[in-house]
Amino acid sequence: MEVQQGGAPAPAAELVVSLREFTLSDADAEAFMSWASDPRVVRFQRRDAYEHVDQARRYIADHVLPHPWYRAICAGAGAPLPVVGSISVKPGPAEDGRLFRASVGYRVAHAHWGRGVATRAVRAAAEAVFAAWPWLLRLEAVADVENPASQRVLEKAGFVREGVLRKYILLKGRPRDMVMFSIVVDADTDRRRQQNKPDGP
Amino acid sequence: MEATATPSTQEEVKPGTAKVTVAEVTLRKFEVSDVDAMMAWASDPQVAAPCRWDAYESTEPLLAFIRDVVLPHPWFRAICLESGRPVGAVSVSPTGDPCRAELGYVLARAHWGRGVATAAVKRTVATVFAEVQRLERVEALVDVANPASQRVLEKAGFTREAVLRKYSAVKGIVRDMVMFSFIDTDPVPE
């Protein structure tokens, strides 16, 4: 951002954030390591920090590629845009044999925190899954009570804060209080989804 | 049938009916021979209405439920009054996390309105944390449209945490649910 003499600062270049599928490439595995090996990022994840790129390679092959919805977050400058994080949406749990819920989780490399990357990625993911899964009525996410940055991401991405669930999830051996957030389909969002269908209303 | 967390026990005292004390309500493990007592609530459509299961029409499937679900369950108890005969059931079921389990309870309609469910839930939270390894949170989900069941949990010392929107599908209808919890450090009310 340039500050012009005696005038308003020039507007910052628009941050480009896009989502794409992961590949089995070395580049994707190395990018994965940039957050998966960082204790600051994995602090609020069940998993311990990775120590070797082979762990990332294996995780991409065994977990990411077969996953129902897992994307690389690309952001910054250059073509192709560098991979700076990941976001995944897990359908379920099914109840009475019916799928209607899903939950979203995301991780961004520390170097790219504080620039709105996660907020844009979460918004894009929410739009994508509500469009792709007509059965989806509720998209939820939890954030640790001690992770206000993540709580802000979800709020800015349009999630509603529903409440604090005490000792809800075991994180690295300790039960954590988590804030629950959700976006639900109502009559209005359902109408918009119908209008966006490719074969028309 | 599972003892779900959405029973429709009415806790308003019926005229001439005294509330039970916690001491009069005991919990014990089920036996196959309890099937007839269980039919009293399992066959009642009014009891089954807020639950995931449909009212049972014969004892064979109920026997299968006792054998296949109740007996191997980590924590499933018969709610008994003075006679020792079960009048309902309470269960604490595992979830995806070992620190948290889900409470469910169901009561025969003849015993509604006397505080039996509240007493059974109090007994449950007083003992389950010592009996289930690594458990620190017991949670219960109640339909927003079931204030009687919400009152049972409030009187048993649970904390109302959130309304989770479009959270549960029961008998084909997706419902908003109130999430309650009791954690191992919460005080058990008398």
mmCIF file of C-alpha atoms in Angstrom:
data_model
loop_
_atom_site.group_PDB
_atom_site.id
_atom_site.type_symbol
_atom_site.label_atom_id
_atom_site.label_comp_id
_atom_site.label_asym_id
_atom_site.label_seq_id
_atom_site.Cartn_x
_atom_site.Cartn_y
_atom_site.Cartn_z
ATOM 1 C CA MET A 1 0.000 0.000 0.000
ATOM 2 C CA GLU A 2 1.469 3.364 -0.968
ATOM 3 C CA VAL A 3 0.814 6.483 1.038
ATOM 4 C CA GLN A 4 0.619 9.480 -1.261
ATOM 5 C CA GLN A 5 1.960 12.790 -0.030
ATOM 6 C CA GLY A 6 -0.808 14.967 1.404
ATOM 7 C CA GLY A 7 -3.612 12.691 0.217
ATOM 8 C CA ALA A 8 -5.516 9.505 1.080
ATOM 9 C CA PRO A 9 -3.499 6.264 0.866
ATOM 10 C CA ALA A 10 -3.814 4.306 -2.380
ATOM 11 C CA PRO A 11 -6.211 1.385 -1.961
ATOM 12 C CA ALA A 12 -4.532 -1.947 -1.138
ATOM 13 C CA ALA A 13 -4.497 -4.454 -3.996
ATOM 14 C CA GLU A 14 -7.529 -6.705 -3.685
ATOM 15 C CA LEU A 15 -6.541 -9.946 -1.951
ATOM 16 C CA VAL A 16 -7.244 -12.871 -4.252
ATOM 17 C CA VAL A 17 -8.276 -16.057 -2.515
ATOM 18 C CA SER A 18 -9.282 -19.159 -4.402
ATOM 19 C CA LEU A 19 -9.868 -22.815 -3.587
ATOM 20 C CA ARG A 20 -8.704 -25.828 -5.567
ATOM 21 C CA GLU A 21 -8.289 -29.545 -5.053
ATOM 22 C CA PHE A 22 -5.027 -30.922 -3.725
ATOM 23 C CA THR A 23 -2.699 -33.022 -5.866
ATOM 24 C CA LEU A 24 -0.063 -35.650 -5.052
ATOM 25 C CA SER A 25 2.695 -33.228 -6.101
ATOM 26 C CA ASP A 26 5.771 -32.522 -3.986
ATOM 27 C CA ALA A 27 4.840 -28.839 -4.124
ATOM 28 C CA ASP A 28 1.467 -29.449 -2.474
ATOM 29 C CA ALA A 29 3.024 -31.672 0.219
ATOM 30 C CA GLU A 30 5.636 -28.995 0.982
ATOM 31 C CA ALA A 31 2.996 -26.279 1.089
ATOM 32 C CA PHE A 32 0.966 -28.481 3.462
ATOM 33 C CA MET A 33 3.982 -28.633 5.776
ATOM 34 C CA SER A 34 4.018 -24.831 6.084
ATOM 35 C CA TRP A 35 1.013 -25.045 8.439
ATOM 36 C CA ALA A 36 0.997 -28.711 9.474
ATOM 37 C CA SER A 37 4.470 -28.452 11.026
ATOM 38 C CA ASP A 38 3.760 -25.157 12.816
ATOM 39 C CA PRO A 39 2.896 -25.471 16.538
ATOM 40 C CA ARG A 40 1.085 -22.115 16.379
ATOM 41 C CA VAL A 41 -1.339 -23.551 13.814
ATOM 42 C CA VAL A 42 -1.749 -27.068 15.230
ATOM 43 C CA ARG A 43 -2.262 -25.699 18.741
ATOM 44 C CA PHE A 44 -6.024 -25.826 18.187
ATOM 45 C CA GLN A 45 -6.039 -29.097 16.249
ATOM 46 C CA ARG A 46 -6.189 -32.657 17.535
ATOM 47 C CA ARG A 47 -3.083 -33.576 15.527
ATOM 48 C CA ASP A 48 0.503 -32.940 16.665
ATOM 49 C CA ALA A 49 2.824 -30.907 14.442
ATOM 50 C CA TYR A 50 4.271 -32.853 11.510
ATOM 51 C CA GLU A 51 8.024 -33.268 11.454
ATOM 52 C CA HIS A 52 8.621 -34.676 7.995
ATOM 53 C CA VAL A 53 7.128 -33.932 4.580
ATOM 54 C CA ASP A 54 6.372 -37.666 4.163
ATOM 55 C CA GLN A 55 3.687 -37.275 6.824
ATOM 56 C CA ALA A 56 2.036 -34.581 4.689
ATOM 57 C CA ARG A 57 2.397 -36.688 1.550
ATOM 58 C CA ARG A 58 0.734 -39.660 3.264
ATOM 59 C CA TYR A 59 -2.047 -37.505 4.724
ATOM 60 C CA ILE A 60 -2.835 -36.006 1.301
ATOM 61 C CA ALA A 61 -2.958 -39.460 -0.318
ATOM 62 C CA ASP A 62 -4.841 -41.282 2.453
ATOM 63 C CA HIS A 63 -7.152 -38.621 3.826
ATOM 64 C CA VAL A 64 -7.349 -35.508 1.644
ATOM 65 C CA LEU A 65 -7.863 -37.000 -1.810
ATOM 66 C CA PRO A 66 -10.609 -39.483 -0.797
ATOM 67 C CA HIS A 67 -12.355 -36.838 1.365
ATOM 68 C CA PRO A 68 -15.865 -35.686 0.318
ATOM 69 C CA TRP A 69 -14.782 -32.015 0.224
ATOM 70 C CA TYR A 70 -11.216 -30.868 0.892
ATOM 71 C CA ARG A 71 -9.594 -27.851 -0.765
ATOM 72 C CA ALA A 72 -6.295 -26.019 -0.841
ATOM 73 C CA ILE A 73 -6.595 -22.309 0.000
ATOM 74 C CA CYS A 74 -4.608 -20.283 -2.525
ATOM 75 C CA ALA A 75 -3.859 -16.616 -1.835
ATOM 76 C CA GLY A 76 -1.461 -13.807 -2.527
ATOM 77 C CA ALA A 77 0.192 -12.852 -5.758
ATOM 78 C CA GLY A 78 1.574 -14.702 -8.720
ATOM 79 C CA ALA A 79 0.282 -17.339 -11.082
ATOM 80 C CA PRO A 80 -0.368 -19.926 -9.951
ATOM 81 C CA LEU A 81 -1.399 -18.510 -6.552
ATOM 82 C CA PRO A 82 0.590 -20.119 -3.730
ATOM 83 C CA VAL A 83 -1.113 -22.610 -1.409
ATOM 84 C CA VAL A 84 -1.332 -21.036 2.056
ATOM 85 C CA GLY A 85 -3.829 -23.269 3.875
ATOM 86 C CA SER A 86 -6.566 -25.847 3.630
ATOM 87 C CA ILE A 87 -10.293 -26.052 4.278
ATOM 88 C CA SER A 88 -12.505 -29.118 4.548
ATOM 89 C CA VAL A 89 -16.208 -29.782 4.930
ATOM 90 C CA LYS A 90 -17.312 -33.069 6.437
ATOM 91 C CA PRO A 91 -20.916 -34.182 5.798
ATOM 92 C CA GLY A 92 -22.856 -35.651 8.699
ATOM 93 C CA PRO A 93 -23.546 -37.094 11.096
ATOM 94 C CA ALA A 94 -26.531 -38.683 9.385
ATOM 95 C CA GLU A 95 -29.617 -39.141 11.554
ATOM 96 C CA ASP A 96 -32.537 -41.433 10.845
ATOM 97 C CA GLY A 97 -30.550 -42.344 7.715
ATOM 98 C CA ARG A 98 -30.706 -38.719 6.553
ATOM 99 C CA LEU A 99 -27.849 -36.311 5.771
ATOM 100 C CA PHE A 100 -28.598 -32.636 6.487
ATOM 101 C CA ARG A 101 -25.598 -31.346 8.436
ATOM 102 C CA ALA A 102 -21.928 -30.750 7.722
ATOM 103 C CA SER A 103 -19.010 -29.233 9.593
ATOM 104 C CA VAL A 104 -16.173 -27.056 8.309
ATOM 105 C CA GLY A 105 -12.589 -26.766 9.515
ATOM 106 C CA TYR A 106 -9.661 -24.755 8.153
ATOM 107 C CA ARG A 107 -5.997 -23.995 8.738
ATOM 108 C CA VAL A 108 -3.867 -21.174 7.347
ATOM 109 C CA ALA A 109 -0.088 -20.841 7.464
ATOM 110 C CA HIS A 110 0.962 -18.327 10.131
ATOM 111 C CA ALA A 111 2.670 -16.015 7.619
ATOM 112 C CA HIS A 112 -0.735 -15.352 6.053
ATOM 113 C CA TRP A 113 -2.738 -14.645 9.188
ATOM 114 C CA GLY A 114 -4.463 -11.289 9.711
ATOM 115 C CA ARG A 115 -5.212 -10.524 6.048
ATOM 116 C CA GLY A 116 -8.690 -11.972 5.645
ATOM 117 C CA VAL A 117 -7.578 -15.160 3.908
ATOM 118 C CA ALA A 118 -9.473 -17.506 6.218
ATOM 119 C CA THR A 119 -12.637 -15.361 6.125
ATOM 120 C CA ARG A 120 -12.725 -15.392 2.333
ATOM 121 C CA ALA A 121 -11.951 -19.111 2.195
ATOM 122 C CA VAL A 122 -14.708 -19.977 4.692
ATOM 123 C CA ARG A 123 -17.218 -17.815 2.814
ATOM 124 C CA ALA A 124 -16.282 -19.441 -0.503
ATOM 125 C CA ALA A 125 -16.482 -22.941 0.982
ATOM 126 C CA ALA A 126 -19.897 -22.277 2.547
ATOM 127 C CA GLU A 127 -21.267 -20.987 -0.774
ATOM 128 C CA ALA A 128 -19.808 -23.940 -2.636
ATOM 129 C CA VAL A 129 -21.187 -26.678 -0.396
ATOM 130 C CA PHE A 130 -24.663 -25.151 -0.048
ATOM 131 C CA ALA A 131 -24.777 -25.046 -3.863
ATOM 132 C CA ALA A 132 -23.315 -28.532 -4.352
ATOM 133 C CA TRP A 133 -25.369 -30.316 -1.645
ATOM 134 C CA PRO A 134 -29.098 -29.516 -1.871
ATOM 135 C CA TRP A 135 -29.692 -31.704 1.182
ATOM 136 C CA LEU A 136 -27.555 -29.435 3.387
ATOM 137 C CA LEU A 137 -29.582 -27.506 6.006
ATOM 138 C CA ARG A 138 -26.917 -26.730 8.611
ATOM 139 C CA LEU A 139 -23.216 -25.956 8.238
ATOM 140 C CA GLU A 140 -21.457 -25.742 11.588
ATOM 141 C CA ALA A 141 -18.016 -24.954 12.937
ATOM 142 C CA VAL A 142 -16.447 -24.886 16.391
ATOM 143 C CA ALA A 143 -13.682 -22.604 17.629
ATOM 144 C CA ASP A 144 -11.763 -22.924 20.873
ATOM 145 C CA VAL A 145 -12.832 -20.344 23.483
ATOM 146 C CA GLU A 146 -9.161 -19.288 23.562
ATOM 147 C CA ASN A 147 -9.061 -18.694 19.799
ATOM 148 C CA PRO A 148 -10.847 -15.342 19.296
ATOM 149 C CA ALA A 149 -9.237 -14.882 15.867
ATOM 150 C CA SER A 150 -10.996 -17.987 14.579
ATOM 151 C CA GLN A 151 -14.257 -16.890 16.211
ATOM 152 C CA ARG A 152 -13.979 -13.572 14.335
ATOM 153 C CA VAL A 153 -13.319 -15.381 11.028
ATOM 154 C CA LEU A 154 -16.528 -17.367 11.409
ATOM 155 C CA GLU A 155 -18.579 -14.320 12.395
ATOM 156 C CA LYS A 156 -17.245 -12.296 9.442
ATOM 157 C CA ALA A 157 -17.948 -15.250 7.163
ATOM 158 C CA GLY A 158 -21.613 -15.078 8.157
ATOM 159 C CA PHE A 159 -21.865 -17.780 10.830
ATOM 160 C CA VAL A 160 -24.133 -17.249 13.838
ATOM 161 C CA ARG A 161 -22.650 -17.847 17.302
ATOM 162 C CA GLU A 162 -24.923 -20.295 19.110
ATOM 163 C CA GLY A 163 -23.173 -20.815 22.452
ATOM 164 C CA VAL A 164 -20.260 -22.248 24.417
ATOM 165 C CA LEU A 165 -20.142 -26.034 24.831
ATOM 166 C CA ARG A 166 -18.115 -26.887 27.919
ATOM 167 C CA LYS A 167 -15.429 -29.611 27.828
ATOM 168 C CA TYR A 168 -16.713 -30.487 24.389
ATOM 169 C CA ILE A 169 -13.697 -31.807 22.470
ATOM 170 C CA LEU A 170 -10.538 -33.569 23.589
ATOM 171 C CA LEU A 171 -7.592 -31.618 22.216
ATOM 172 C CA LYS A 172 -4.168 -33.175 22.831
ATOM 173 C CA GLY A 173 -5.481 -34.937 25.919
ATOM 174 C CA ARG A 174 -7.352 -32.008 27.460
ATOM 175 C CA PRO A 175 -11.102 -31.297 27.164
ATOM 176 C CA ARG A 176 -11.665 -27.861 25.670
ATOM 177 C CA ASP A 177 -14.591 -25.456 25.844
ATOM 178 C CA MET A 178 -15.672 -24.685 22.286
ATOM 179 C CA VAL A 179 -17.850 -22.000 20.749
ATOM 180 C CA MET A 180 -20.404 -23.419 18.314
ATOM 181 C CA PHE A 181 -21.269 -21.507 15.149
ATOM 182 C CA SER A 182 -23.625 -22.310 12.289
ATOM 183 C CA ILE A 183 -25.234 -21.182 9.065
ATOM 184 C CA VAL A 184 -28.669 -22.715 8.476
ATOM 185 C CA VAL A 185 -30.894 -22.723 5.450
ATOM 186 C CA ASP A 186 -34.070 -20.749 5.908
ATOM 187 C CA ALA A 187 -36.854 -19.969 3.466
ATOM 188 C CA ASP A 188 -34.840 -17.048 2.046
ATOM 189 C CA THR A 189 -31.567 -18.894 1.458
ATOM 190 C CA ASP A 190 -33.468 -21.844 0.039
ATOM 191 C CA ARG A 191 -35.171 -19.591 -2.523
ATOM 192 C CA ARG A 192 -31.795 -18.153 -3.522
ATOM 193 C CA ARG A 193 -30.376 -21.646 -3.931
ATOM 194 C CA GLN A 194 -33.300 -22.564 -6.192
ATOM 195 C CA GLN A 195 -32.663 -19.470 -8.326
ATOM 196 C CA ASN A 196 -28.994 -20.318 -8.721
ATOM 197 C CA LYS A 197 -29.643 -23.779 -10.085
ATOM 198 C CA PRO A 198 -28.206 -24.147 -13.613
ATOM 199 C CA ASP A 199 -31.487 -25.429 -15.057
ATOM 200 C CA GLY A 200 -33.372 -22.366 -13.857
ATOM 201 C CA PRO A 201 -36.277 -21.870 -11.390
ATOM 202 C CA MET B 1 -35.502 -48.055 21.118
ATOM 203 C CA GLU B 2 -32.933 -45.854 22.686
ATOM 204 C CA ALA B 3 -33.685 -43.782 25.730
ATOM 205 C CA THR B 4 -33.396 -40.476 23.897
ATOM 206 C CA ALA B 5 -32.907 -37.065 25.375
ATOM 207 C CA THR B 6 -36.334 -35.894 24.241
ATOM 208 C CA PRO B 7 -38.850 -37.477 26.580
ATOM 209 C CA SER B 8 -42.117 -35.699 27.084
ATOM 210 C CA THR B 9 -42.307 -36.297 30.833
ATOM 211 C CA GLN B 10 -44.686 -33.850 32.362
ATOM 212 C CA GLU B 11 -43.308 -32.481 35.599
ATOM 213 C CA GLU B 12 -46.360 -30.504 36.703
ATOM 214 C CA VAL B 13 -47.662 -32.307 39.820
ATOM 215 C CA LYS B 14 -51.010 -33.984 39.200
ATOM 216 C CA PRO B 15 -53.606 -33.261 41.913
ATOM 217 C CA GLY B 16 -53.250 -35.712 44.817
ATOM 218 C CA THR B 17 -49.872 -36.992 43.578
ATOM 219 C CA ALA B 18 -46.867 -36.429 45.784
ATOM 220 C CA LYS B 19 -43.431 -35.799 44.313
ATOM 221 C CA VAL B 20 -40.964 -38.622 44.843
ATOM 222 C CA THR B 21 -37.757 -38.017 46.738
ATOM 223 C CA VAL B 22 -34.433 -38.904 45.164
ATOM 224 C CA ALA B 23 -34.111 -41.665 47.768
ATOM 225 C CA GLU B 24 -37.238 -43.400 46.431
ATOM 226 C CA VAL B 25 -35.791 -43.639 42.904
ATOM 227 C CA THR B 26 -33.046 -46.168 42.262
ATOM 228 C CA LEU B 27 -31.105 -47.195 39.179
ATOM 229 C CA ARG B 28 -29.990 -50.724 38.340
ATOM 230 C CA LYS B 29 -28.874 -52.707 35.302
ATOM 231 C CA PHE B 30 -31.549 -54.226 33.085
ATOM 232 C CA GLU B 31 -32.156 -57.965 32.730
ATOM 233 C CA VAL B 32 -33.897 -59.841 29.916
ATOM 234 C CA SER B 33 -36.727 -60.568 32.367
ATOM 235 C CA ASP B 34 -37.504 -56.814 32.477
ATOM 236 C CA VAL B 35 -39.016 -56.986 28.971
ATOM 237 C CA ASP B 36 -42.622 -57.001 30.185
ATOM 238 C CA ALA B 37 -42.095 -53.994 32.416
ATOM 239 C CA MET B 38 -40.357 -52.250 29.524
ATOM 240 C CA MET B 39 -43.339 -52.869 27.220
ATOM 241 C CA ALA B 40 -45.382 -50.561 29.469
ATOM 242 C CA TRP B 41 -43.521 -47.539 28.054
ATOM 243 C CA ALA B 42 -42.066 -48.970 24.851
ATOM 244 C CA SER B 43 -45.534 -49.741 23.455
ATOM 245 C CA ASP B 44 -46.963 -46.305 24.364
ATOM 246 C CA PRO B 45 -47.265 -44.014 21.300
ATOM 247 C CA GLN B 46 -47.399 -40.950 23.553
ATOM 248 C CA VAL B 47 -44.064 -41.872 25.122
ATOM 249 C CA ALA B 48 -42.562 -42.707 21.711
ATOM 250 C CA ALA B 49 -43.763 -39.505 20.022
ATOM 251 C CA PRO B 50 -40.647 -37.335 20.658
ATOM 252 C CA CYS B 51 -38.265 -40.280 20.381
ATOM 253 C CA ARG B 52 -36.444 -41.728 17.385
ATOM 254 C CA TRP B 53 -38.182 -45.076 17.769
ATOM 255 C CA ASP B 54 -41.750 -46.132 17.017
ATOM 256 C CA ALA B 55 -43.968 -47.717 19.672
ATOM 257 C CA TYR B 56 -43.308 -51.470 19.916
ATOM 258 C CA GLU B 57 -46.168 -53.776 19.033
ATOM 259 C CA SER B 58 -44.720 -57.050 20.358
ATOM 260 C CA THR B 59 -42.059 -58.234 22.791
ATOM 261 C CA GLU B 60 -39.819 -60.021 20.253
ATOM 262 C CA PRO B 61 -38.156 -56.899 18.840
ATOM 263 C CA LEU B 62 -37.963 -55.447 22.371
ATOM 264 C CA LEU B 63 -36.151 -58.606 23.560
ATOM 265 C CA ALA B 64 -33.733 -58.152 20.652
ATOM 266 C CA PHE B 65 -33.207 -54.530 21.702
ATOM 267 C CA ILE B 66 -32.434 -55.596 25.301
ATOM 268 C CA ARG B 67 -29.998 -58.285 24.127
ATOM 269 C CA ASP B 68 -28.303 -56.318 21.329
ATOM 270 C CA VAL B 69 -28.272 -52.773 22.692
ATOM 271 C CA VAL B 70 -29.117 -52.589 26.388
ATOM 272 C CA LEU B 71 -27.060 -55.445 27.868
ATOM 273 C CA PRO B 72 -23.783 -54.612 26.015
ATOM 274 C CA HIS B 73 -24.255 -50.832 26.484
ATOM 275 C CA PRO B 74 -21.577 -49.015 28.522
ATOM 276 C CA TRP B 75 -24.193 -47.310 30.739
ATOM 277 C CA PHE B 76 -27.899 -48.154 30.512
ATOM 278 C CA ARG B 77 -30.019 -48.290 33.674
ATOM 279 C CA ALA B 78 -33.525 -49.162 34.718
ATOM 280 C CA ILE B 79 -35.332 -46.445 36.695
ATOM 281 C CA CYS B 80 -37.022 -48.227 39.639
ATOM 282 C CA LEU B 81 -39.369 -47.133 42.394
ATOM 283 C CA GLU B 82 -40.113 -48.931 45.681
ATOM 284 C CA SER B 83 -41.209 -52.202 44.058
ATOM 285 C CA GLY B 84 -37.925 -52.622 42.179
ATOM 286 C CA ARG B 85 -39.856 -52.987 38.919
ATOM 287 C CA PRO B 86 -38.580 -50.665 36.146
ATOM 288 C CA VAL B 87 -40.778 -47.695 35.267
ATOM 289 C CA GLY B 88 -38.346 -46.172 32.789
ATOM 290 C CA ALA B 89 -34.787 -46.082 31.530
ATOM 291 C CA VAL B 90 -31.825 -43.721 31.562
ATOM 292 C CA SER B 91 -28.696 -44.076 29.456
ATOM 293 C CA VAL B 92 -25.402 -42.289 28.920
ATOM 294 C CA SER B 93 -24.068 -43.095 25.453
ATOM 295 C CA PRO B 94 -20.587 -42.605 23.980
ATOM 296 C CA THR B 95 -19.945 -39.996 21.266
ATOM 297 C CA GLY B 96 -16.992 -39.241 19.002
ATOM 298 C CA ASP B 97 -15.009 -37.924 21.980
ATOM 299 C CA PRO B 98 -14.211 -40.014 25.064
ATOM 300 C CA CYS B 99 -14.657 -36.959 27.301
ATOM 301 C CA ARG B 100 -18.318 -36.488 26.329
ATOM 302 C CA ALA B 101 -21.407 -38.726 26.362
ATOM 303 C CA GLU B 102 -25.085 -38.165 25.637
ATOM 304 C CA LEU B 103 -27.880 -38.582 28.197
ATOM 305 C CA GLY B 104 -31.207 -40.106 27.262
ATOM 306 C CA TYR B 105 -34.194 -40.994 29.418
ATOM 307 C CA VAL B 106 -37.724 -42.283 29.045
ATOM 308 C CA LEU B 107 -40.498 -42.851 31.575
ATOM 309 C CA ALA B 108 -43.798 -44.731 31.545
ATOM 310 C CA ARG B 109 -46.692 -42.277 31.348
ATOM 311 C CA ALA B 110 -48.272 -43.556 34.589
ATOM 312 C CA HIS B 111 -45.308 -42.066 36.486
ATOM 313 C CA TRP B 112 -45.153 -38.680 34.794
ATOM 314 C CA GLY B 113 -45.625 -35.553 36.914
ATOM 315 C CA ARG B 114 -43.984 -36.845 40.119
ATOM 316 C CA GLY B 115 -40.350 -35.830 39.636
ATOM 317 C CA VAL B 116 -39.190 -39.362 38.802
ATOM 318 C CA ALA B 117 -37.188 -38.342 35.726
ATOM 319 C CA THR B 118 -35.528 -35.475 37.593
ATOM 320 C CA ALA B 119 -34.550 -37.837 40.432
ATOM 321 C CA ALA B 120 -33.198 -40.408 37.957
ATOM 322 C CA VAL B 121 -31.086 -37.787 36.162
ATOM 323 C CA LYS B 122 -29.735 -36.496 39.521
ATOM 324 C CA ARG B 123 -28.768 -40.076 40.451
ATOM 325 C CA THR B 124 -27.119 -40.468 37.050
ATOM 326 C CA VAL B 125 -24.856 -37.414 37.252
ATOM 327 C CA ALA B 126 -23.967 -38.324 40.851
ATOM 328 C CA THR B 127 -22.497 -41.683 39.760
ATOM 329 C CA VAL B 128 -21.712 -41.829 36.028
ATOM 330 C CA PHE B 129 -18.430 -39.852 36.132
ATOM 331 C CA ALA B 130 -16.927 -42.375 38.545
ATOM 332 C CA GLU B 131 -18.203 -45.295 36.486
ATOM 333 C CA VAL B 132 -17.210 -44.237 32.941
ATOM 334 C CA GLN B 133 -13.492 -43.795 32.255
ATOM 335 C CA ARG B 134 -12.364 -40.394 30.941
ATOM 336 C CA LEU B 135 -15.891 -38.968 30.979
ATOM 337 C CA GLU B 136 -16.011 -35.256 31.873
ATOM 338 C CA ARG B 137 -19.136 -34.008 30.080
ATOM 339 C CA VAL B 138 -22.672 -35.406 29.965
ATOM 340 C CA GLU B 139 -24.776 -33.590 27.407
ATOM 341 C CA ALA B 140 -28.447 -33.740 26.531
ATOM 342 C CA LEU B 141 -30.347 -32.445 23.511
ATOM 343 C CA VAL B 142 -33.989 -31.458 23.955
ATOM 344 C CA ASP B 143 -36.399 -30.218 21.316
ATOM 345 C CA VAL B 144 -36.995 -26.462 21.717
ATOM 346 C CA ALA B 145 -40.716 -27.342 21.777
ATOM 347 C CA ASN B 146 -40.375 -29.620 24.825
ATOM 348 C CA PRO B 147 -40.218 -27.305 27.880
ATOM 349 C CA ALA B 148 -41.164 -30.097 30.323
ATOM 350 C CA SER B 149 -38.053 -32.067 29.436
ATOM 351 C CA GLN B 150 -35.946 -28.897 29.564
ATOM 352 C CA ARG B 151 -37.202 -28.333 33.129
ATOM 353 C CA VAL B 152 -36.150 -31.870 34.144
ATOM 354 C CA LEU B 153 -32.578 -31.069 33.145
ATOM 355 C CA GLU B 154 -32.556 -27.608 34.717
ATOM 356 C CA LYS B 155 -33.816 -29.046 38.030
ATOM 357 C CA ALA B 156 -31.185 -31.768 37.832
ATOM 358 C CA GLY B 157 -28.463 -29.095 37.709
ATOM 359 C CA PHE B 158 -27.681 -29.040 33.969
ATOM 360 C CA THR B 159 -26.533 -25.836 32.267
ATOM 361 C CA ARG B 160 -28.434 -24.626 29.202
ATOM 362 C CA GLU B 161 -25.666 -23.824 26.702
ATOM 363 C CA ALA B 162 -27.161 -23.058 23.298
ATOM 364 C CA VAL B 163 -29.975 -23.513 20.844
ATOM 365 C CA LEU B 164 -28.495 -25.567 17.990
ATOM 366 C CA ARG B 165 -30.531 -24.789 14.904
ATOM 367 C CA LYS B 166 -31.644 -27.556 12.536
ATOM 368 C CA TYR B 167 -29.522 -29.915 14.604
ATOM 369 C CA SER B 168 -31.520 -33.154 14.857
ATOM 370 C CA ALA B 169 -33.744 -35.213 12.567
ATOM 371 C CA VAL B 170 -36.420 -37.076 14.531
ATOM 372 C CA LYS B 171 -39.091 -39.025 12.654
ATOM 373 C CA GLY B 172 -38.345 -37.211 9.422
ATOM 374 C CA ILE B 173 -38.488 -33.665 10.816
ATOM 375 C CA VAL B 174 -35.367 -31.542 11.310
ATOM 376 C CA ARG B 175 -35.603 -29.674 14.617
ATOM 377 C CA ASP B 176 -33.911 -26.983 16.617
ATOM 378 C CA MET B 177 -32.506 -28.481 19.817
ATOM 379 C CA VAL B 178 -31.462 -27.002 23.131
ATOM 380 C CA MET B 179 -28.061 -28.263 24.254
ATOM 381 C CA PHE B 180 -27.634 -28.882 27.992
ATOM 382 C CA SER B 181 -24.568 -30.160 29.791
ATOM 383 C CA PHE B 182 -23.398 -31.355 33.189
ATOM 384 C CA ILE B 183 -19.628 -31.526 33.610
ATOM 385 C CA ASP B 184 -17.724 -33.475 36.226
ATOM 386 C CA THR B 185 -16.987 -30.404 38.331
ATOM 387 C CA ASP B 186 -20.614 -29.205 38.452
ATOM 388 C CA PRO B 187 -22.368 -29.520 41.845
ATOM 389 C CA VAL B 188 -25.052 -32.217 42.045
ATOM 390 C CA PRO B 189 -28.273 -30.637 43.385
ATOM 391 C CA GLU B 190 -29.966 -32.337 46.329
#
